[in-house]
Short mmCIF file of C-alpha atoms and ligand atoms in Angstrom, two decimals:
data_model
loop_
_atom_site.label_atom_id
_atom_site.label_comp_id
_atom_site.label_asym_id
_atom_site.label_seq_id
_atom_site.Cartn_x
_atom_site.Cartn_y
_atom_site.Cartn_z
CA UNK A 1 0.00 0.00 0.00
CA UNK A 2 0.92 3.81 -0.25
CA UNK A 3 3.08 5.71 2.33
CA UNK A 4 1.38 3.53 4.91
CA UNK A 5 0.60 5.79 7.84
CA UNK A 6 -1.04 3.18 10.37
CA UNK A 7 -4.98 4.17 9.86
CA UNK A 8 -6.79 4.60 13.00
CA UNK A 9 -9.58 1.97 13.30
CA UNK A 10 -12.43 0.11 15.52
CA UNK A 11 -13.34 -2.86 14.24
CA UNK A 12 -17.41 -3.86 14.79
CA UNK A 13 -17.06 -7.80 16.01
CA UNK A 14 -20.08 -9.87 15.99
CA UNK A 15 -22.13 -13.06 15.02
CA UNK A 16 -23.67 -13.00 11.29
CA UNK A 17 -26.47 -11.33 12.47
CA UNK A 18 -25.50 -9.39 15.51
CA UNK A 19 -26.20 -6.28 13.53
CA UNK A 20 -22.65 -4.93 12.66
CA UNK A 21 -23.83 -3.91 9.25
CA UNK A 22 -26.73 -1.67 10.61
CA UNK A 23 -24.28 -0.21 13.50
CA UNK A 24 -20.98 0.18 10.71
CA UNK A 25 -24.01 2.15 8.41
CA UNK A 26 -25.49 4.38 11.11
CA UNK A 27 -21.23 5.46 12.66
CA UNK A 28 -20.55 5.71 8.82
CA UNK A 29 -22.95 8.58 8.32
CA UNK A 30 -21.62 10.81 11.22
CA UNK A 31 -18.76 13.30 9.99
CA UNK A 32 -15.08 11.77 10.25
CA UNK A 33 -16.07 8.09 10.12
CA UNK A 34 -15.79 5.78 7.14
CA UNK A 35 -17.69 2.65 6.78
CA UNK A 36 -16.29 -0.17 5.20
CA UNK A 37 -18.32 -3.47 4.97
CA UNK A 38 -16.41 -6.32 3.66
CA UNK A 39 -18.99 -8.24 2.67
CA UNK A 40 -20.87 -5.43 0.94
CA UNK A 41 -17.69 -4.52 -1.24
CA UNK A 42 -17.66 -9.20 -1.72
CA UNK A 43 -21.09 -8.17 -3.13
CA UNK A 44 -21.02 -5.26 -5.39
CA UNK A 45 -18.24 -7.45 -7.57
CA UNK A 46 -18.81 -8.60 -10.90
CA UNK A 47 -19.42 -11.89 -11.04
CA UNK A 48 -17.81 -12.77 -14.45
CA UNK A 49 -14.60 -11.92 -12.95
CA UNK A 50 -12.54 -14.79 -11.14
CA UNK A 51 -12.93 -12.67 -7.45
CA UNK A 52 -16.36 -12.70 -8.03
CA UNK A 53 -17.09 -15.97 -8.66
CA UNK A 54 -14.43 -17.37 -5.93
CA UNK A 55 -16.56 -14.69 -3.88
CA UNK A 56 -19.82 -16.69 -4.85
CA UNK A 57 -18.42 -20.28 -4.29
CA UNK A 58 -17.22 -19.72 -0.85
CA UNK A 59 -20.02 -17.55 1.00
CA UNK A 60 -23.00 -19.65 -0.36
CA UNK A 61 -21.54 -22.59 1.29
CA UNK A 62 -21.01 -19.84 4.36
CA UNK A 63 -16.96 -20.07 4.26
CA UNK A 64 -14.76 -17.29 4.31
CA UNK A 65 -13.15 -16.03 1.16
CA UNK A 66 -9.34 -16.84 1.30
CA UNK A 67 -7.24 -14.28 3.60
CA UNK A 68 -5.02 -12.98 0.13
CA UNK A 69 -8.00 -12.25 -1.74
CA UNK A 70 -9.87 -10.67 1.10
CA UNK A 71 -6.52 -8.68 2.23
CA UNK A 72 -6.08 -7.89 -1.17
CA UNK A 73 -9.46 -6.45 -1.86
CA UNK A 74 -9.36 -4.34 1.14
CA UNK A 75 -6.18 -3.05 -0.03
CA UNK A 76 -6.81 -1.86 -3.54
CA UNK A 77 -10.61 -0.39 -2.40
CA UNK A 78 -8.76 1.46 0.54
CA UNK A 79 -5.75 2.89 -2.19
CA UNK A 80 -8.95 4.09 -4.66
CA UNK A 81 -11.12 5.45 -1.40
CA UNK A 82 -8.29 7.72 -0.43
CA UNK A 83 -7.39 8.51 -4.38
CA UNK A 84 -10.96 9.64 -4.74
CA UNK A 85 -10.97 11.80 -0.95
CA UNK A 86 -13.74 9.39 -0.33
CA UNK A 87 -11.63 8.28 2.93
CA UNK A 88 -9.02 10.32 4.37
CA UNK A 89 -7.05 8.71 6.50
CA UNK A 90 -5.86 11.65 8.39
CA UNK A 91 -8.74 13.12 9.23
CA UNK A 92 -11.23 9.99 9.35
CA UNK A 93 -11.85 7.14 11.89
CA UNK A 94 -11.93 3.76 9.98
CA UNK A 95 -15.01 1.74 10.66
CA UNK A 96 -14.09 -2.04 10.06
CA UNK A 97 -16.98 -4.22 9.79
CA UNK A 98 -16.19 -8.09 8.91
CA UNK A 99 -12.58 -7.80 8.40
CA UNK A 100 -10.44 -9.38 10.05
CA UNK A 101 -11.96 -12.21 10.07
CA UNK A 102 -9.42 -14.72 11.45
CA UNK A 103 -6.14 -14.22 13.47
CA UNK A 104 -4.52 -14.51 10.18
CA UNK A 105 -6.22 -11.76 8.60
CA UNK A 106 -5.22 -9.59 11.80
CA UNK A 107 -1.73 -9.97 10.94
CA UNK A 108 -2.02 -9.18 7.88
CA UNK A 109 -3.36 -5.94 8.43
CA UNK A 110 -1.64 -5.10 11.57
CA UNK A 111 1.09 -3.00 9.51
CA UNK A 112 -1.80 -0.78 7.76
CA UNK A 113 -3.90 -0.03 10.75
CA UNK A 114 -4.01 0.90 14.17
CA UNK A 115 -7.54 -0.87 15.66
CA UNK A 116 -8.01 1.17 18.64
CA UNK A 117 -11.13 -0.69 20.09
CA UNK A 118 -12.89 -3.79 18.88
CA UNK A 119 -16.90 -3.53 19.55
CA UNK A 120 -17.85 -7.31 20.01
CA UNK A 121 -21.78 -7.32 19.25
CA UNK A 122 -22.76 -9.82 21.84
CA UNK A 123 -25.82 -12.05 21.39
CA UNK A 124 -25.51 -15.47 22.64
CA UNK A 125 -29.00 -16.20 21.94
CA UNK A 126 -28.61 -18.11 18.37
CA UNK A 127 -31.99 -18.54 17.51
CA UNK A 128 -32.48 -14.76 17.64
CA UNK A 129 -29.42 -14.74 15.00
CA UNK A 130 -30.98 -17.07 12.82
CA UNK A 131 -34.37 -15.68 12.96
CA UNK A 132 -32.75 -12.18 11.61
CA UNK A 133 -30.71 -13.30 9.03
CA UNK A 134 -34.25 -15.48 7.37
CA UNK A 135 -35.60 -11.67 7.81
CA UNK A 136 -32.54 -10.05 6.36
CA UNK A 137 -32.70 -13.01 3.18
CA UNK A 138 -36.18 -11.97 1.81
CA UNK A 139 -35.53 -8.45 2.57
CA UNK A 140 -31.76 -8.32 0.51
CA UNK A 141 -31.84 -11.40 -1.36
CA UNK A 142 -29.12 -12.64 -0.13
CA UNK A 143 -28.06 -16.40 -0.84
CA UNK A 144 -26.25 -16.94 2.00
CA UNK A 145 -28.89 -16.22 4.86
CA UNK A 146 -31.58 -17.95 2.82
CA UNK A 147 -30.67 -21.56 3.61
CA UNK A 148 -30.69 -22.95 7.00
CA UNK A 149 -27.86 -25.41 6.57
CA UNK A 150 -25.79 -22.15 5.71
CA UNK A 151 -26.94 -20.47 8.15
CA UNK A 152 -25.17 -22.68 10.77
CA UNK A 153 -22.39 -22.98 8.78
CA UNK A 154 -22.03 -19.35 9.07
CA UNK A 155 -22.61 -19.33 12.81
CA UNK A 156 -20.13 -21.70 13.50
CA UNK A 157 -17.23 -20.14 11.04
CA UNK A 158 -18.01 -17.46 13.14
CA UNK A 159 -17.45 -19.26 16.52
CA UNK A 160 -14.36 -21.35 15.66
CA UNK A 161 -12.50 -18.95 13.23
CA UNK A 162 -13.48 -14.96 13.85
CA UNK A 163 -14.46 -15.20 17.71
CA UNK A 164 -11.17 -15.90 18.90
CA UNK A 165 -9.73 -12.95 17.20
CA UNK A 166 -10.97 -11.34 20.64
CA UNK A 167 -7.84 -12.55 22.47
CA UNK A 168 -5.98 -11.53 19.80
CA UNK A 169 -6.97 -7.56 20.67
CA UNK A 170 -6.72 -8.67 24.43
CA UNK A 171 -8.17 -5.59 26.25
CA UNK A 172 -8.81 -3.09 23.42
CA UNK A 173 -12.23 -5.12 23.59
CA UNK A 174 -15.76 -3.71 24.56
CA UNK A 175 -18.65 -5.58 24.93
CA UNK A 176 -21.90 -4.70 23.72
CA UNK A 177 -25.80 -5.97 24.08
CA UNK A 178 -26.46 -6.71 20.51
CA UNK A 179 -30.00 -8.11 21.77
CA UNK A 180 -31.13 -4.58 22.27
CA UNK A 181 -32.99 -2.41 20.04
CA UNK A 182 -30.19 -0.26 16.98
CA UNK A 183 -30.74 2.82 18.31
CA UNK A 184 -30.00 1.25 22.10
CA UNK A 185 -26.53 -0.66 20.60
CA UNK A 186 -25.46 2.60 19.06
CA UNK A 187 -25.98 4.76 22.19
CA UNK A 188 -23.80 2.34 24.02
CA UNK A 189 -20.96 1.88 20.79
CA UNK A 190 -21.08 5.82 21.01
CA UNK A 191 -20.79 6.59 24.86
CA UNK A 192 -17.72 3.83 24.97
CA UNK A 193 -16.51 5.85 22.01
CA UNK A 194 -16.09 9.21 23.52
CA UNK A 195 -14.02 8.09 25.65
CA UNK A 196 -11.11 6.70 23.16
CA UNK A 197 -8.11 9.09 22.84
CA UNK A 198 -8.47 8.33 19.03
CA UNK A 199 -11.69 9.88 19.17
CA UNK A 200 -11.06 12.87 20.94
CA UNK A 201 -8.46 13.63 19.04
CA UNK A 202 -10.03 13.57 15.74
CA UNK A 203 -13.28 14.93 16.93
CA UNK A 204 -11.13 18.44 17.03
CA UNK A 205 -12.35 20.46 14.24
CA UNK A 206 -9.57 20.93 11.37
P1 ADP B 301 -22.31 -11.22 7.88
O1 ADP B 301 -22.18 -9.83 8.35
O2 ADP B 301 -23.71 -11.63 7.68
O3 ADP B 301 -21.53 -12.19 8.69
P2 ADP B 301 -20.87 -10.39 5.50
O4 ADP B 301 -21.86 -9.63 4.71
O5 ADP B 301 -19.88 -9.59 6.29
O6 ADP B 301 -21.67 -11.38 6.44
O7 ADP B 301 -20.04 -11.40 4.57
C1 ADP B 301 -20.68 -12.27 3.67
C2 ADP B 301 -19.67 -13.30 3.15
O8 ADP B 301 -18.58 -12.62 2.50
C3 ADP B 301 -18.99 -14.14 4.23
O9 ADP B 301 -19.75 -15.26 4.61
C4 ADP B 301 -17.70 -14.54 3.48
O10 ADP B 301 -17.90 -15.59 2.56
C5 ADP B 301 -17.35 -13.29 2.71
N1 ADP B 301 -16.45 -12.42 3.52
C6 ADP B 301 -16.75 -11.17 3.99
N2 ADP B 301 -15.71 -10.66 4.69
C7 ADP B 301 -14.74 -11.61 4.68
C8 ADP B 301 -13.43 -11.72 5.23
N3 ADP B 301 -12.89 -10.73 5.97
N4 ADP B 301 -12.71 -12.85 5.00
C9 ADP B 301 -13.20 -13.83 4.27
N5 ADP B 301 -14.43 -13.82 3.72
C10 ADP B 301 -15.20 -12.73 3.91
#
């Protein structure tokens, strides 16, 4: 990547489900934050091109993309965000939302970020996962949530290969109540918030 200052991060952790997508959306729309949903940017690929179909093969059986691919997409979208001033990474917080995935994936971005809290959207109660992501299929059309065998697939990647990433950020983690309402999650992602250093020093006005 480019002249790699470390960007300044908080990754949203959670279950497929948990609501990380709704929470990345609503901190991407406040001033100095930038969104970036690794599953959405999976999505929006073309799916004549090889990504797209390797992108196609591996979440409707509810695997994870490999790490170089998913690294590597991250990297180019990142170099044409900050091309376009769409991200600045001087002046903007980077949300992360689905990547890393695995502690593998942490290394590998280790050198090009600086994750200064991880968010882990706690909801223990599966069912409730489940039920949202049947809701979230009819409503998006997504494959992946549309098939209940996938469906615990994707719980279970989730449990065995991107929960333990939580040691990995040993006590830069922050629990939150992902069973309660959006509006109540983000009230409680934004009072932990203020009180990051990160935060208060890009909140300054430039
Ligand atoms: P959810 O938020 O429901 O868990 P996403 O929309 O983030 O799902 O991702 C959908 C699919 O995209 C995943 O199941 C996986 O196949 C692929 N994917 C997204 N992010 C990554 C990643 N960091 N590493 C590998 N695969 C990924």
């Amino acid at each position: 990547m480019s002249k790699d200052i470390k960007k300044p991060a908080i990754l949203l952790l959670g279950a497929p489900g948990a609501g990380k997508g709704t929470q990345g959306a609503a901190l991407g729309a406040i001033p100095r934050f930038y969104h970036y949903a690794s599953g959405d940017v999976f999505r929006s690929l073309d799916t004549r091109t090889e990504l797209g179909k390797q992108f196609v093969e591996y979440s409707k059986r509810g695997e994870l993309v490999p790490d170089e691919f998913t690294v590597e997409l991250w990297a180019v979208q990142m170099e044409s965000l900050i091309a376009t001033h769409t991200y600045k990474p001087d002046i903007d917080i980077l949300v992360l939302d689905g990547i890393p995935r695995n502690v593998n994936q942490c290394k590998m971005l280790e050198q090009h970020t600086d994750i200064h809290q991880v968010f882990h959207l706690s909801c223990p109660d599966r069912e409730e996962l489940a039920r949202r992501m049947r809701k979230r299929a009819l409503k998006e059309h997504r494959l992946d949530d549309a098939n209940e065998v996938v469906i615990q697939n994707r719980i279970q990647t989730y449990e065995e290969t991107t929960k333990p990433i939580l040691n990995y950020y040993g006590d830069r983690q922050h629990d939150i109540d992902a069973s309660q309402t959006p509006a109540k999650v983000l009230y409680d992602i934004l009072g932990q918030l203020q009180t990051l250093e990160v935060y208060q020093e890009f909140s300054n006005p430039v």
